Short mmCIF file of C-alpha atoms and ligand atoms in Angstrom, two decimals:
data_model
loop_
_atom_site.label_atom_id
_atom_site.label_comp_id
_atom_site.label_asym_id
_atom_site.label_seq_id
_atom_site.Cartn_x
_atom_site.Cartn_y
_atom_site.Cartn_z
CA UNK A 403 55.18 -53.72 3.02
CA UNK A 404 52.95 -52.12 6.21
CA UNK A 405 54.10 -48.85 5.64
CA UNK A 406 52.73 -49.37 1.90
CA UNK A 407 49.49 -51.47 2.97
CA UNK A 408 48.97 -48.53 5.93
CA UNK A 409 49.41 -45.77 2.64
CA UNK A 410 46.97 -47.87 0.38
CA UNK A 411 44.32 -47.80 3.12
CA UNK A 412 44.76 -44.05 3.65
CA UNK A 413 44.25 -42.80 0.55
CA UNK A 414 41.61 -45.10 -0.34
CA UNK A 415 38.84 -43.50 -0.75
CA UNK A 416 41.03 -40.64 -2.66
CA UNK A 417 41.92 -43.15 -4.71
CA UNK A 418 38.27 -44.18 -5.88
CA UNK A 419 37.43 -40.60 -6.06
CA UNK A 420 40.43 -40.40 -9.10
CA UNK A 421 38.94 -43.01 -10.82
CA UNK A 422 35.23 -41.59 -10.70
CA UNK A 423 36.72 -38.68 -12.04
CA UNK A 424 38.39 -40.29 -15.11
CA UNK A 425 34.49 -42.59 -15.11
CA UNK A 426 33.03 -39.17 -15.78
CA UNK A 427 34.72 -39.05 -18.96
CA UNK A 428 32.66 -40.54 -21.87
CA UNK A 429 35.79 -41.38 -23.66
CA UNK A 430 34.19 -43.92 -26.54
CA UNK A 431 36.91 -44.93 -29.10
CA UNK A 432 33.99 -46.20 -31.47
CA UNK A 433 32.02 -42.67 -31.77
CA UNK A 434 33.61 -39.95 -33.73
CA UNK A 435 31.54 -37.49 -30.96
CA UNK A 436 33.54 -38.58 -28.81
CA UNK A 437 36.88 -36.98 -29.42
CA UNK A 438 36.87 -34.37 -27.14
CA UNK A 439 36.52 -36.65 -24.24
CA UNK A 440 39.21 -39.24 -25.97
CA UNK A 441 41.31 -36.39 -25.65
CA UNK A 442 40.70 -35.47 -21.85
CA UNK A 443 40.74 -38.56 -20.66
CA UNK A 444 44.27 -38.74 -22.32
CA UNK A 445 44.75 -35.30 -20.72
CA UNK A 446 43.98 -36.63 -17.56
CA UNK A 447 46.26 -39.36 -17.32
CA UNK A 448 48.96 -37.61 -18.70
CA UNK A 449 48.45 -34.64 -16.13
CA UNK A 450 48.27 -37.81 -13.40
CA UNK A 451 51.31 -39.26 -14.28
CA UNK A 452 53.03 -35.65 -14.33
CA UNK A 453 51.79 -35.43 -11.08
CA UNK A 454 53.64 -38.64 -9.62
CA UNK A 455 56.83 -36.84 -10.91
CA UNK A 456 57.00 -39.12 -13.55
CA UNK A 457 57.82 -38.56 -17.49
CA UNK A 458 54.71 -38.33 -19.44
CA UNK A 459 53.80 -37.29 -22.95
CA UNK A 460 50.42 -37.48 -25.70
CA UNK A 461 51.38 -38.70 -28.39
CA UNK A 462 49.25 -37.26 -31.29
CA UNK A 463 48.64 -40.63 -33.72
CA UNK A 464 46.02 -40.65 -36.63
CA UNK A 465 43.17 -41.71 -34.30
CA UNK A 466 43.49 -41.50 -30.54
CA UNK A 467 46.48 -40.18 -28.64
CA UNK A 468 48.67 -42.58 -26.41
CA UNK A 469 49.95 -41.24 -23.26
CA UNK A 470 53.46 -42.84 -22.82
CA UNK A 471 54.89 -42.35 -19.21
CA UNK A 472 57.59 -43.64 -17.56
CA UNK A 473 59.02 -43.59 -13.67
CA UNK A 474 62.16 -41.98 -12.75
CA UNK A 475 64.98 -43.94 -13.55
CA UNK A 476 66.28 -46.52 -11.07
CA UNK A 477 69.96 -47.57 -11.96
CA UNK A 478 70.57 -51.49 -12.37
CA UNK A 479 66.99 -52.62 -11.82
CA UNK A 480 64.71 -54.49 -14.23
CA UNK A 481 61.80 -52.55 -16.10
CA UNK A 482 57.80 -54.47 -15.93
CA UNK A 483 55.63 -51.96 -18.90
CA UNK A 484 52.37 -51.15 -18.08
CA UNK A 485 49.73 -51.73 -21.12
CA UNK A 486 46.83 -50.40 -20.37
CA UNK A 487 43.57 -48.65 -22.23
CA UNK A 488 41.18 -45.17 -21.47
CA UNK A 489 39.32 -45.78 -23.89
CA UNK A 490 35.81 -47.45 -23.35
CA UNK A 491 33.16 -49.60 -25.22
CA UNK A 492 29.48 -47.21 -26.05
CA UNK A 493 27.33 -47.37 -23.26
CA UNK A 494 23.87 -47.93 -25.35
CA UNK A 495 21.40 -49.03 -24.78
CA UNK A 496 21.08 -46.12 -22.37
CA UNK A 497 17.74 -46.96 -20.87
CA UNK A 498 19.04 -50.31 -19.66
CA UNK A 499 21.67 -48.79 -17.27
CA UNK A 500 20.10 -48.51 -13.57
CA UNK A 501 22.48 -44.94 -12.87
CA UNK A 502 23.81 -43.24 -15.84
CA UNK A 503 27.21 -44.29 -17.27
CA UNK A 504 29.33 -41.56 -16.87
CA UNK A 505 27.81 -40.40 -13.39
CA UNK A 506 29.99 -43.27 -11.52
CA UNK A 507 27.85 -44.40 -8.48
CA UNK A 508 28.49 -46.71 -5.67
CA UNK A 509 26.01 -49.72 -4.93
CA UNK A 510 26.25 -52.79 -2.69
CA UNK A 511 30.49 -52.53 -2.55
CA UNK A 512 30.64 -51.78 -6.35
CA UNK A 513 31.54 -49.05 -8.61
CA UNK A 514 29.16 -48.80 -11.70
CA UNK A 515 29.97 -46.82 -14.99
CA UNK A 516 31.24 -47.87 -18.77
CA UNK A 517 34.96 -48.18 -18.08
CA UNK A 518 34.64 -48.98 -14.30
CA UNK A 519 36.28 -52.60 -15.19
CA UNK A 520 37.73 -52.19 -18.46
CA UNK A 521 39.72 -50.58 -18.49
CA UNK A 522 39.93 -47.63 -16.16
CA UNK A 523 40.02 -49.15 -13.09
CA UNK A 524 42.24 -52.17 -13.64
CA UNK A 525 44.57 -49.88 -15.66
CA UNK A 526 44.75 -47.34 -12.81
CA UNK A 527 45.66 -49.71 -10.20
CA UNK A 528 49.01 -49.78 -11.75
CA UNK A 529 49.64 -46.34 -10.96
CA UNK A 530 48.31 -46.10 -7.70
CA UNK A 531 50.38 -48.43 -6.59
CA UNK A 532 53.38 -46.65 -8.07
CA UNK A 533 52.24 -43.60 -6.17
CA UNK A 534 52.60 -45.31 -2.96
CA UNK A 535 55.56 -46.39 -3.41
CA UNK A 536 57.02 -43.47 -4.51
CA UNK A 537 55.23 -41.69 -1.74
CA UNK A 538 56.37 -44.11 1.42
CA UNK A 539 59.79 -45.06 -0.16
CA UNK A 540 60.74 -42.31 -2.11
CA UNK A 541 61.52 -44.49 -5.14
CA UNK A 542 59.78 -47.70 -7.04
CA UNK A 543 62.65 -50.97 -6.51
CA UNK A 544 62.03 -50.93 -10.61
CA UNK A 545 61.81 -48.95 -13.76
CA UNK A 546 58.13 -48.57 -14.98
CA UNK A 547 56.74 -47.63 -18.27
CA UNK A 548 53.28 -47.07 -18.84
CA UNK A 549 51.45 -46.98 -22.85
CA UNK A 550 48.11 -46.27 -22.11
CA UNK A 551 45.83 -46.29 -25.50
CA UNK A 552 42.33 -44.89 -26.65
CA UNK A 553 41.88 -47.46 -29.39
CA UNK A 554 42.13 -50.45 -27.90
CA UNK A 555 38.21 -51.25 -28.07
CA UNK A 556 38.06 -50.36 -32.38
CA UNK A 557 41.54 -52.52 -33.12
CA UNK A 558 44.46 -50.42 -31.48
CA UNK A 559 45.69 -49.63 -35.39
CA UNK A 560 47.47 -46.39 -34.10
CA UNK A 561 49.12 -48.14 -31.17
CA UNK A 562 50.30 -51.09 -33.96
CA UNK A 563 51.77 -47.69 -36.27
CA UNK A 564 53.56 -46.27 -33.02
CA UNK A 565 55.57 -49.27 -31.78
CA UNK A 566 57.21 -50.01 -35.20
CA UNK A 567 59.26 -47.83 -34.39
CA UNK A 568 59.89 -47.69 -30.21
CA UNK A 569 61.49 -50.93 -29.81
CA UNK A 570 64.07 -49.50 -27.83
CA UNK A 571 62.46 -46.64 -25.94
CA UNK A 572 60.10 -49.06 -24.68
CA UNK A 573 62.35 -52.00 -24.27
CA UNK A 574 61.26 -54.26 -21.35
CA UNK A 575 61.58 -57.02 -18.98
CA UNK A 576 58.17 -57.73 -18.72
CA UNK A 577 54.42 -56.55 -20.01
CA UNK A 578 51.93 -56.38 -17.10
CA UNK A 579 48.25 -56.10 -18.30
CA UNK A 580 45.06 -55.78 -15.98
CA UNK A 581 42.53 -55.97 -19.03
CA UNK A 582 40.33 -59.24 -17.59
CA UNK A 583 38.82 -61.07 -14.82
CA UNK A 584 39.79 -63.18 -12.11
CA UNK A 585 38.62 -66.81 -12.40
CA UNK A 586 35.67 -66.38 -9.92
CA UNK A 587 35.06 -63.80 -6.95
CA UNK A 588 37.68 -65.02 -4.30
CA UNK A 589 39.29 -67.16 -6.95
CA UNK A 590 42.00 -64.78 -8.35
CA UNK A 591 43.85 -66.17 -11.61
CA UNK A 592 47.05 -65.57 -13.74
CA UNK A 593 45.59 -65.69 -18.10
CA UNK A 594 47.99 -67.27 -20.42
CA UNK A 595 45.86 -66.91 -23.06
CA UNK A 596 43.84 -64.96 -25.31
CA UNK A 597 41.73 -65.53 -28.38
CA UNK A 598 42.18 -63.11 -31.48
CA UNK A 599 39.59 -61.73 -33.67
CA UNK A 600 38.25 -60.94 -36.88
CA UNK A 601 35.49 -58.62 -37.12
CA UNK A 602 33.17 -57.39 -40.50
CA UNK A 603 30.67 -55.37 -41.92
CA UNK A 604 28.09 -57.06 -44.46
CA UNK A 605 26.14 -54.82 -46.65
CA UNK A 606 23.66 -56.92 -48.82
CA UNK A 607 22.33 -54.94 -51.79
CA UNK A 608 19.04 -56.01 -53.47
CA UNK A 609 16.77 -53.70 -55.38
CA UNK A 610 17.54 -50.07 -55.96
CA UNK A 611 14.36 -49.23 -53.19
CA UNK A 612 12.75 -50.55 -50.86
CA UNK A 613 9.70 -53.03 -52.75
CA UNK A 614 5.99 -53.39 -51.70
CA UNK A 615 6.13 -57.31 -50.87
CA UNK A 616 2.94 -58.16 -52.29
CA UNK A 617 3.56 -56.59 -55.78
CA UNK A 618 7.49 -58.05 -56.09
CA UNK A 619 7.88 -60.72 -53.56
CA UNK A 620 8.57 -64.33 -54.98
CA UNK A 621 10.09 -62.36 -57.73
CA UNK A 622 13.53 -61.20 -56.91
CA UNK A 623 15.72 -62.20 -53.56
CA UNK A 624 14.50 -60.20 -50.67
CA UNK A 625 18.32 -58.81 -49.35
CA UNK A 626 17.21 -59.56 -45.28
CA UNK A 627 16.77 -63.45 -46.54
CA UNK A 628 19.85 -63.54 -48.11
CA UNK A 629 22.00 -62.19 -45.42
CA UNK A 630 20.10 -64.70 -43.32
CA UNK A 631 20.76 -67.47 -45.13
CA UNK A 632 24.53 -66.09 -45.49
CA UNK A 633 24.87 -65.69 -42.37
CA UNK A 634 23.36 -69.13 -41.38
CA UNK A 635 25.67 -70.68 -43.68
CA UNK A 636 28.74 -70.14 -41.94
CA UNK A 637 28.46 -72.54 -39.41
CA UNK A 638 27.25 -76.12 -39.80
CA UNK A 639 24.78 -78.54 -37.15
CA UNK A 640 28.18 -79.71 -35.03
CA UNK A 641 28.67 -75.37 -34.63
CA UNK A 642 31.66 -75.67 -36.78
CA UNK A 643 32.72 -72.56 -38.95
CA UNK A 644 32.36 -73.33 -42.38
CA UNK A 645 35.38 -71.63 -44.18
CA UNK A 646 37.44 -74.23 -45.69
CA UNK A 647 40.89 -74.37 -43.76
CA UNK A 648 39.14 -72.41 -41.08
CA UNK A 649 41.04 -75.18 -38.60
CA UNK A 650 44.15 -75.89 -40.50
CA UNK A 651 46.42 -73.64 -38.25
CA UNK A 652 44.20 -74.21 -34.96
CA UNK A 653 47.07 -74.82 -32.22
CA UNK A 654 45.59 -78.37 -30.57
CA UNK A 655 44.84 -78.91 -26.89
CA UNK A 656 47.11 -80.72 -25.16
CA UNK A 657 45.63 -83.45 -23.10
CA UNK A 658 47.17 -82.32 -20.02
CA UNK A 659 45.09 -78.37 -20.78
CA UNK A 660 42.59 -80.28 -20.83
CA UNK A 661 42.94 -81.76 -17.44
CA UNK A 662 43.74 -78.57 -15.80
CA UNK A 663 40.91 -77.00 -17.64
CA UNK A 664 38.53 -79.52 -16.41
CA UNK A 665 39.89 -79.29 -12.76
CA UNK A 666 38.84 -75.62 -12.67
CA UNK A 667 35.71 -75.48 -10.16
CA UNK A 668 33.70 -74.76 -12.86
CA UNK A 669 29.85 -74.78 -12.44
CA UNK A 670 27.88 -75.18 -15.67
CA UNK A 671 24.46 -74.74 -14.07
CA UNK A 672 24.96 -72.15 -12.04
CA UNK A 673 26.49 -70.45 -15.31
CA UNK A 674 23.24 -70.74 -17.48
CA UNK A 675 21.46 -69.51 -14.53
CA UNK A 676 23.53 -66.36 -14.59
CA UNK A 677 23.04 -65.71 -17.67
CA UNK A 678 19.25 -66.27 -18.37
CA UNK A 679 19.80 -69.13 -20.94
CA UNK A 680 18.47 -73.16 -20.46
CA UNK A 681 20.98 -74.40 -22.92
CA UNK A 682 24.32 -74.20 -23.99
CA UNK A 683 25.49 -74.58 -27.71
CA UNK A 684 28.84 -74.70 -29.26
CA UNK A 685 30.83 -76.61 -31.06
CA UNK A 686 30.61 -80.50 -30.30
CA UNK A 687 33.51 -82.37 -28.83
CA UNK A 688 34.65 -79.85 -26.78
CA UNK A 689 33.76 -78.18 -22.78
CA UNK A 690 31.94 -74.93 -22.33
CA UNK A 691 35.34 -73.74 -21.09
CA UNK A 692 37.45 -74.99 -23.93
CA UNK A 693 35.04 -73.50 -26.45
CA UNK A 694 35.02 -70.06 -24.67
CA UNK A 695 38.83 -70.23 -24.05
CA UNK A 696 40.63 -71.83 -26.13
CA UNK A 697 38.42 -72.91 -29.58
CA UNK A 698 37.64 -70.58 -32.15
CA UNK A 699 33.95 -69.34 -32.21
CA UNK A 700 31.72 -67.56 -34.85
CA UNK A 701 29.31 -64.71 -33.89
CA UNK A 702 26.49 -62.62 -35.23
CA UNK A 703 27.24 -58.83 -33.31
CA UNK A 704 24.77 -56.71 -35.01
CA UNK A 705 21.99 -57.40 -37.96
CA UNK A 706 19.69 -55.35 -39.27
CA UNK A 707 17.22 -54.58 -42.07
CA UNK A 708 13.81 -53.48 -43.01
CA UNK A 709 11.32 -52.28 -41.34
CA UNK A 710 11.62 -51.94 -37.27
CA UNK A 711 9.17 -49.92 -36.42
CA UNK A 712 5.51 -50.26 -34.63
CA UNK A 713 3.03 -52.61 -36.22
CA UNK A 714 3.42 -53.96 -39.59
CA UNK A 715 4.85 -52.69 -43.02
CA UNK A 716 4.67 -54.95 -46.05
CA UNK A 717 8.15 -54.12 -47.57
CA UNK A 718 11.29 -55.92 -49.33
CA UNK A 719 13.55 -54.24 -47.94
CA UNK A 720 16.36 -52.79 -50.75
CA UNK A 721 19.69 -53.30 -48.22
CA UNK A 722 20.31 -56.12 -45.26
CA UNK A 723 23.59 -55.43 -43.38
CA UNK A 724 25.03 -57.43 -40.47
CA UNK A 725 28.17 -56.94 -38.02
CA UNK A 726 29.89 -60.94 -37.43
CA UNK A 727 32.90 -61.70 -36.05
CA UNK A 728 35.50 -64.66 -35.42
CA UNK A 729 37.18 -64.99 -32.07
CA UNK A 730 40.61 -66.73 -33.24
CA UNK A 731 43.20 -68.92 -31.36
CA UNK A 732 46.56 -69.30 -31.64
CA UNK A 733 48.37 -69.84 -34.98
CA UNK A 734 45.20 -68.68 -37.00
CA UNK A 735 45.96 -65.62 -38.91
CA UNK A 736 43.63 -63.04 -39.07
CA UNK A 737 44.14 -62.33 -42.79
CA UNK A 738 43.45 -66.08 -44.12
CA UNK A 739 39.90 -65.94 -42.48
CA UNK A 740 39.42 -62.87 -44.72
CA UNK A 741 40.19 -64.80 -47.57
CA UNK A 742 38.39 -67.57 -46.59
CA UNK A 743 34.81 -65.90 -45.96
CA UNK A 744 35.23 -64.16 -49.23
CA UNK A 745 35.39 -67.49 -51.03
CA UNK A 746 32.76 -68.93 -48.96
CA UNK A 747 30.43 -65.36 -49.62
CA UNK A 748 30.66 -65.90 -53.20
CA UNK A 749 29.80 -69.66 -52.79
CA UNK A 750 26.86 -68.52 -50.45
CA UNK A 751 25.64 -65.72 -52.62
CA UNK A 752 22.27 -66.02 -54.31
CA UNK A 753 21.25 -64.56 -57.57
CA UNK A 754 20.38 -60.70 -57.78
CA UNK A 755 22.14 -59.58 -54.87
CA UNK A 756 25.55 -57.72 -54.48
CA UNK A 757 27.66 -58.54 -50.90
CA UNK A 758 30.01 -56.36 -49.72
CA UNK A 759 32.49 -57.45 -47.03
CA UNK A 760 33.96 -54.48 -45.10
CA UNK A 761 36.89 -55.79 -43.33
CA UNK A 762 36.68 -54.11 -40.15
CA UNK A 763 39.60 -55.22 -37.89
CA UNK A 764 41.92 -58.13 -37.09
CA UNK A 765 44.41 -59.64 -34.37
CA UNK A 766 46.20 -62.99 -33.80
CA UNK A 767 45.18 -64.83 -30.35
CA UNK A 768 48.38 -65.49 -27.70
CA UNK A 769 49.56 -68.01 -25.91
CA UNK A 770 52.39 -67.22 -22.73
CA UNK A 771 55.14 -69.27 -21.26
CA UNK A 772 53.97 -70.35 -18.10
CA UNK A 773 57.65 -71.19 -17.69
CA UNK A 774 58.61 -67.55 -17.23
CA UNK A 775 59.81 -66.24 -13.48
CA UNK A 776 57.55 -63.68 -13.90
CA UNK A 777 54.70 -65.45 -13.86
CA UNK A 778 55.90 -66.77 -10.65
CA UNK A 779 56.52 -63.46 -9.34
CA UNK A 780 53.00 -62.07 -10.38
CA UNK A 781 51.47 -65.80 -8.37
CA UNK A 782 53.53 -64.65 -5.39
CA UNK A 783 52.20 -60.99 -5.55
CA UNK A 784 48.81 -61.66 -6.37
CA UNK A 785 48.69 -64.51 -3.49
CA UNK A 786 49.79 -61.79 -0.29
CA UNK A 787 47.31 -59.66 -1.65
CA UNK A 788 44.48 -62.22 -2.26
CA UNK A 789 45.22 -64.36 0.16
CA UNK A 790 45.25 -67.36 -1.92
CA UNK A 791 47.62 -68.66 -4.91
CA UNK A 792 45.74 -67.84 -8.16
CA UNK A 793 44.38 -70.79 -10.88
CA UNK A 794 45.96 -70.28 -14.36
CA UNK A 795 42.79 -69.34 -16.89
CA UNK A 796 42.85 -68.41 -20.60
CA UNK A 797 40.10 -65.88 -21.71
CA UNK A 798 38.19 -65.51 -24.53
CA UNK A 799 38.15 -61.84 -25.40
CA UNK A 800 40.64 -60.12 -26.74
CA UNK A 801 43.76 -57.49 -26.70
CA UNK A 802 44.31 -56.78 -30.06
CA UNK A 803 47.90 -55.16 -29.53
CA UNK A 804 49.05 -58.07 -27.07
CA UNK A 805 50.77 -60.23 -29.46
CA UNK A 806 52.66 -57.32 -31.24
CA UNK A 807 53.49 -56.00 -28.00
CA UNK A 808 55.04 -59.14 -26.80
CA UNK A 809 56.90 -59.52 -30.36
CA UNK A 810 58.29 -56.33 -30.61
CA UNK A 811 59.87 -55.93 -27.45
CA UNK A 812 60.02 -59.95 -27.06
CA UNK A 813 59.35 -59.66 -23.62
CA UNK A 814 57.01 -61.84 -21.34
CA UNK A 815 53.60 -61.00 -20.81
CA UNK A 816 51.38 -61.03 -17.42
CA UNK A 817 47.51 -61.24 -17.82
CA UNK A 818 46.36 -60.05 -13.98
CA UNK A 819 42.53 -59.63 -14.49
CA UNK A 820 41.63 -58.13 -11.24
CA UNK A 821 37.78 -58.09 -12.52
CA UNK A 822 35.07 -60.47 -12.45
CA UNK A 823 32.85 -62.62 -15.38
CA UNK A 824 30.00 -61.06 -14.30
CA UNK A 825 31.36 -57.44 -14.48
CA UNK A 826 28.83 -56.70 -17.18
CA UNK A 827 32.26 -55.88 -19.57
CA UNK A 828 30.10 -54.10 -22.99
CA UNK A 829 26.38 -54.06 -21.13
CA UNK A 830 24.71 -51.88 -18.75
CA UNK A 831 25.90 -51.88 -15.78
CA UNK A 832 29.23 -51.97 -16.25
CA UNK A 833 31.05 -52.53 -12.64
CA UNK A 834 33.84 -53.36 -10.98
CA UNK A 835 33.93 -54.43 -6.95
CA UNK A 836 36.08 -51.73 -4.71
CA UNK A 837 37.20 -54.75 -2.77
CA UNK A 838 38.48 -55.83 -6.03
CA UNK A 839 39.78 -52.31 -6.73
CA UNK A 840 41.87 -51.67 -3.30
CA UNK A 841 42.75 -55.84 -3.90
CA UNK A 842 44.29 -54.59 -7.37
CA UNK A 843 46.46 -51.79 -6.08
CA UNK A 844 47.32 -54.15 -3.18
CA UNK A 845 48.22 -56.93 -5.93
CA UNK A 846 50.46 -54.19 -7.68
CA UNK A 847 51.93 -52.60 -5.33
CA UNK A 848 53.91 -56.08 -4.77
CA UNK A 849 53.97 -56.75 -8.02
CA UNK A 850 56.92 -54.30 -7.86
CA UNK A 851 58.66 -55.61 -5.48
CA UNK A 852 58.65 -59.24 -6.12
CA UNK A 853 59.52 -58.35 -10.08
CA UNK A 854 62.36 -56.07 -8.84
CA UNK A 855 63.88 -59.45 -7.67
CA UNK A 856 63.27 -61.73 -10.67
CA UNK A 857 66.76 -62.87 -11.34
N1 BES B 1812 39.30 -56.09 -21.76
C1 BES B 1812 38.64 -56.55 -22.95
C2 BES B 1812 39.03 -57.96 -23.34
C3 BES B 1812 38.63 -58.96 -22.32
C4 BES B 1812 37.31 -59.18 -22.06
C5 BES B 1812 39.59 -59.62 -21.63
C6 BES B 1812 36.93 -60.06 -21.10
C7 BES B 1812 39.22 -60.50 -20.67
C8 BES B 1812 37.89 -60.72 -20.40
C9 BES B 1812 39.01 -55.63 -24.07
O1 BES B 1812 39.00 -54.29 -23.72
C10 BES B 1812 38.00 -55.80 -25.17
O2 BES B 1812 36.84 -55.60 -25.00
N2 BES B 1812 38.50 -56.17 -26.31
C11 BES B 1812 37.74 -56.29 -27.48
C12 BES B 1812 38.71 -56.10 -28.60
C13 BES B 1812 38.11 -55.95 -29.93
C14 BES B 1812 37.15 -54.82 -30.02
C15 BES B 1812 39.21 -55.76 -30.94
C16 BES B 1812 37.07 -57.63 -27.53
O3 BES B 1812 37.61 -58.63 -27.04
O4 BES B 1812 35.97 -57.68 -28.05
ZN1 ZN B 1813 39.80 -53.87 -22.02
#
């Protein structure tokens, strides 16, 4: 691989200078302003991929396009398909960001700008790597396929629509995704698992305006209350969610996860201190790892009501809305928490106020076979390039489209976070490490070669 390694470190600083360019694209799945830069960023890549001499096409969906791509055809040899997403979280609030978010700029050996982690620059490394090989060999030792999405950060829905029916044009070895983080900086990791999720809208309807407190409060349910007692109400003192059944389909830790879990070198001090917090909560019985990983958790995302401006205002306010979601594991089913909290909303409900539950999106967590040779393919890849054997993490975001993916084409999948914890994923100051970057494309571009020999 030296005449690859010697190609990689060539074209290096080309190569970050292709992903600033696709960082300068504000391509925000979530904000209906942003279509025209969904659609060049999708322009981009497809233009990029064109430009490697390989097969690319948009595809127009009901939301944002997919660019589907694939490498020219090499007879006999096994196919690995790229998943991958352009499409980026918003970048508010804007004031908090130290450089702008779509001006990428370079500080202390890191990129920074919305996207530079997740996805763009993990997703990218994929195809760098295919250009050097393509470039020092004249031809990849596999077939590639790439589906790179804009909707993976509102629920992928038009990605789920499109693969009902491409079963066989994207039929597959394996599914390589670089969507994540390593364990720890120098510690990469392989994932073989993610959490699911089920994320809502409540809208809390009181009176038909906005009431001076003093003249009607005590007398009818003040909306903001309510959805704070709602709200409340959904988990108990032990930080259990309290939808009945919520656990019934929980897949159980093994005792030996456990162990490995626990044998991570996992620092729960240094952690709070990273984050700003004294204290950790969660749900009792299990480790701050096991609850981020591999337990289901409940969480407030956005709430808000009444007055927010300067000073004071003495009003009951008419509406109370709040954003919440459920990060799910294994075996719970998206659509039986829905049912759930709508019982439990009408339980929780108090007199004079209307809830309505907006059911915003919803996907199944994933487990993978550590059994498969891939995964011992990707380890053998990821350790040249690393220089050490990676750990085996879950994480506890998630990729909505993972588990369809890996059911419709019933093919293995690889979780190769080439990112870091503290990568600043939806915040300001988004990053991602050039070391980490170049280690990525390095990672990758063996990848290739040691899948291309997976019996
Ligand atoms: N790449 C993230 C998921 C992730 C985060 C994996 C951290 C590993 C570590 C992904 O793009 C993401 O943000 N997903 C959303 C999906 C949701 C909006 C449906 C998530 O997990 O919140
Ligand atoms: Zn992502």
């Amino acid at each position: 691989m030296t005449d690859i390694d010697q190609y990689l470190r060539l074209h290096g600083e080309r190569f970050e200078a292709e992903l600033c360019d696709l960082l300068r694209i504000a391509s925000v799945s979530a904000q209906p302003e942003c279509r025209a830069e969904i659609l060049r960023a999708a322009d981009w890549l497809d233009a990029r991929f064109r430009r490697l001499g390989f097969r690319s096409e948009i595809v127009a969906t009901e939301g944002c396009p997919l660019v589907v791509a694939e490498s020219p055809h090499v007879e006999g040899a096994p196919t690995a398909l790229v998943y991958g997403h352009y499409d980026v979280q918003p970048a508010d609030p804007l004031d908090r960001w130290t450089s702008p978010p779509f001006e990428p700029t370079r500080r202390g050996g890191n990129l920074y700008a919305r996207g530079a982690t997740d996805d763009k620059g993990q997703m990218l490394t994929h195809l760098l790597s295919a250009e050097a090989w393509v470039e020092c060999r004249g031809a990849l030792p596999l077939n590639l396929k790439y589906v790179i999405e804009g909707e993976e950060e509102v629920g992928s829905r038009s990605l789920e629509t499109y693969l009902a029916g491409q079963a066989d044009r994207l039929a597959t070895d394996c599914i390589v995704i670089s969507d994540g983080a390593q364990f720890a900086p120098g510690i990469p990791a392989i994932c073989y698992g993610l959490r699911g999720i089920a994320y809502y809208e409540l809208r809390v309807a009181g009176p038909n305006r906005d009431l001076h407190s003093g003249s009607f409060g005590g007398s009818v349910t003040n909306p903001a209350g309510a959805l704070a007692k709602v709200l409340a109400g959904m988990t108990d003192n032990q930080g259990r969610v309290t939808i009945p059944g919520f656990y019934d389909d929980v897949a159980p830790l093994s005792d030996q996860e456990r162990r490995l879990l626990a044998e991570l070198p996992f620092d729960e001090t240094e952690y709070l201190l990273q984050l700003g917090v004294t204290g950790t909560w969660g749900e009792e019985g299990y480790t701050l790892l096991e609850r981020r990983w591999a337990r289901p958790a409940y969480d407030v995302c956005g709430l808000w009501s009444g007055y927010q401006g300067e000073g004071a205002k003495t009003i009951l306010p008419a509406t109370a809305h709040a954003k919440f979601s459920f990060r799910l594991v294994p075996n719970q089913d998206p659509h039986k928490i829905t049912q759930g909290i709508k019982w439990l909303l009408t339980e929780l409900c108090p007199p004079g106020i209307e809830l309505e539950l907006v059911d915003l999106h919803g996907s199944p967590g994933l487990l993978v076979s550590l059994e498969s040779p891939y995964v011992d393919a990707a380890a053998r890849a990821i350790e040249q390039a690393f220089g050490r054997r990676p750990v085996l993490t879950r994480e506890g975001g998630s990729i909505p489209i993972v588990a369809t993916l890996h059911e419709t084409l019933r093919a293995d999948v690889l979780l190769l976070g080439w990112g870091q914890n503290d990568d600043n994923t939806p915040a300001p100051d988004e990053k991602l490490s050039l070391a980490d970057f170049h280690r990525g494309i390095r990672a990758s571009a063996r990848l290739w070669q040691e899948l291309a020999h997976v019996p």
